[in-house]
Amino acid sequence: MKNYKIAIIPGDGIGPEVVREGLKVLDAVSKKYDFTTNQTFFDYGGERYLKTKQVLSDEELNGLKAFDAIYLGAVGHPDVKPGILERGILLKLRFELEQYINLRPVKLYNNVPTPIKNKGPEHIDYVVVRENSGDVYTGEGEIKNQGTTDEVATQVMVYTHKQVERCLKFAFEYVMKLHAQKPWKGLSAEDIKAGYVGKLTLCGKNNVLTNVFGLWDRVLADLSKQYPKVKTDYFHVDAMCIFLIEAPERFDVITTTNMFGDIITDLAAVTQGGMGVAPSGNINPNGVSMFEPVHGSAPQFTGKGVINPLAAILTVKLMLEHLKQDKAAADIDAAVQKVMLTMKSMLVGQMGYSTSQIGDMVVEALR
Ligand code: IPM
Ligand code: MN
């Protein structure tokens, strides 16, 4: 029987509550599909930092390399200065474990309200491949003349050819895999005739950030020769914000830089029903990947049982897809959809059920 070693980092705030529900579902589905998981819990996060001043040591980080996957709730604590836990834990994990892709599927399920008028599940179904290792996130930059009126602060948008190439390659491959059975429904008759199976949209800002997006444009053009079945197009990030609202059906797979990806995926999450349902995966295609809901630690709601655990449960689904347990993943997806039909809302405190009731209902729906 296949066994997976999973590192669990429940983290701060509501992290432990949603992880508990995610694990309920993981345990149930593993029994059904004949695999086991060996779960090891780690207390990395704000509480431990406040007690010990320890964020995440290199030994701890290296220890995580022995796992098949990492499942993380949320990191962020109101009593810790912004940046310490984000940089010291979350970004350290993403960077040092070379999780260079942040995969964020955006799918509106049936019975989930979207704030966009006249759009439904048939319009909102795409995936954002967010580059996860470069950009202003690297910390390159400096502060000069701090505390004077001549202060200058820089934070540099950096990309190497290698980083761009591996991200775009992943995105092209992702389009091919997504449509291996059937072409994307957004293609026109001419597109199909031309042999296309799907579309990759680059989201950038090549009219201002000419160096960085000059590089992205060139690598995209080069790589697209190797993927003749993938149609490519381009939108500036500002226009992208318009189209994600007005015409989300235009998108199949979107790829973008780290910072733009951070921003557009929050916008996208709102269109799919909010933070209560948005999952994500930090992927290292050749190493250990880490799965976490898009939402944060929401400290004001901690311990109240009002948070929607479906984002964390759909995150387990992403993790199982990554571990090649596709049937188990599809089963979770179906069970979540069943439960969604009976929920009043996807929003905090308005679901008609508590956090743990939702987890129980998903487990029940698996059977
Ligand atoms: C996210 C978060 C993180 C990011 C923060 C907490 C560092 O906003 O996962 O989207 O900016 O990537
Ligand atoms: Mn974010």
PDB file of C-alpha atoms in Angstrom, residues 71 108 180 194 198 266 274 328 365:
ATOM      1  CA  TYR A  71       0.193  20.886   4.238  1.00  0.00           C
ATOM      2  CA  LEU A 108     -16.795  28.867  -9.538  1.00  0.00           C
ATOM      3  CA  ALA A 180      -5.048  16.039 -23.003  1.00  0.00           C
ATOM      4  CA  ALA A 194      -5.495  25.153 -36.388  1.00  0.00           C
ATOM      5  CA  GLY A 198      -5.794  25.320 -24.978  1.00  0.00           C
ATOM      6  CA  ASP A 266      -7.059  37.736  -4.594  1.00  0.00           C
ATOM      7  CA  GLY A 274     -14.240  34.319  -1.780  1.00  0.00           C
ATOM      8  CA  ALA A 328      -9.216  10.450  -4.515  1.00  0.00           C
ATOM      9  CA  ALA A 365     -20.479  12.954   1.122  1.00  0.00           C
TER      10      ALA A 365
END
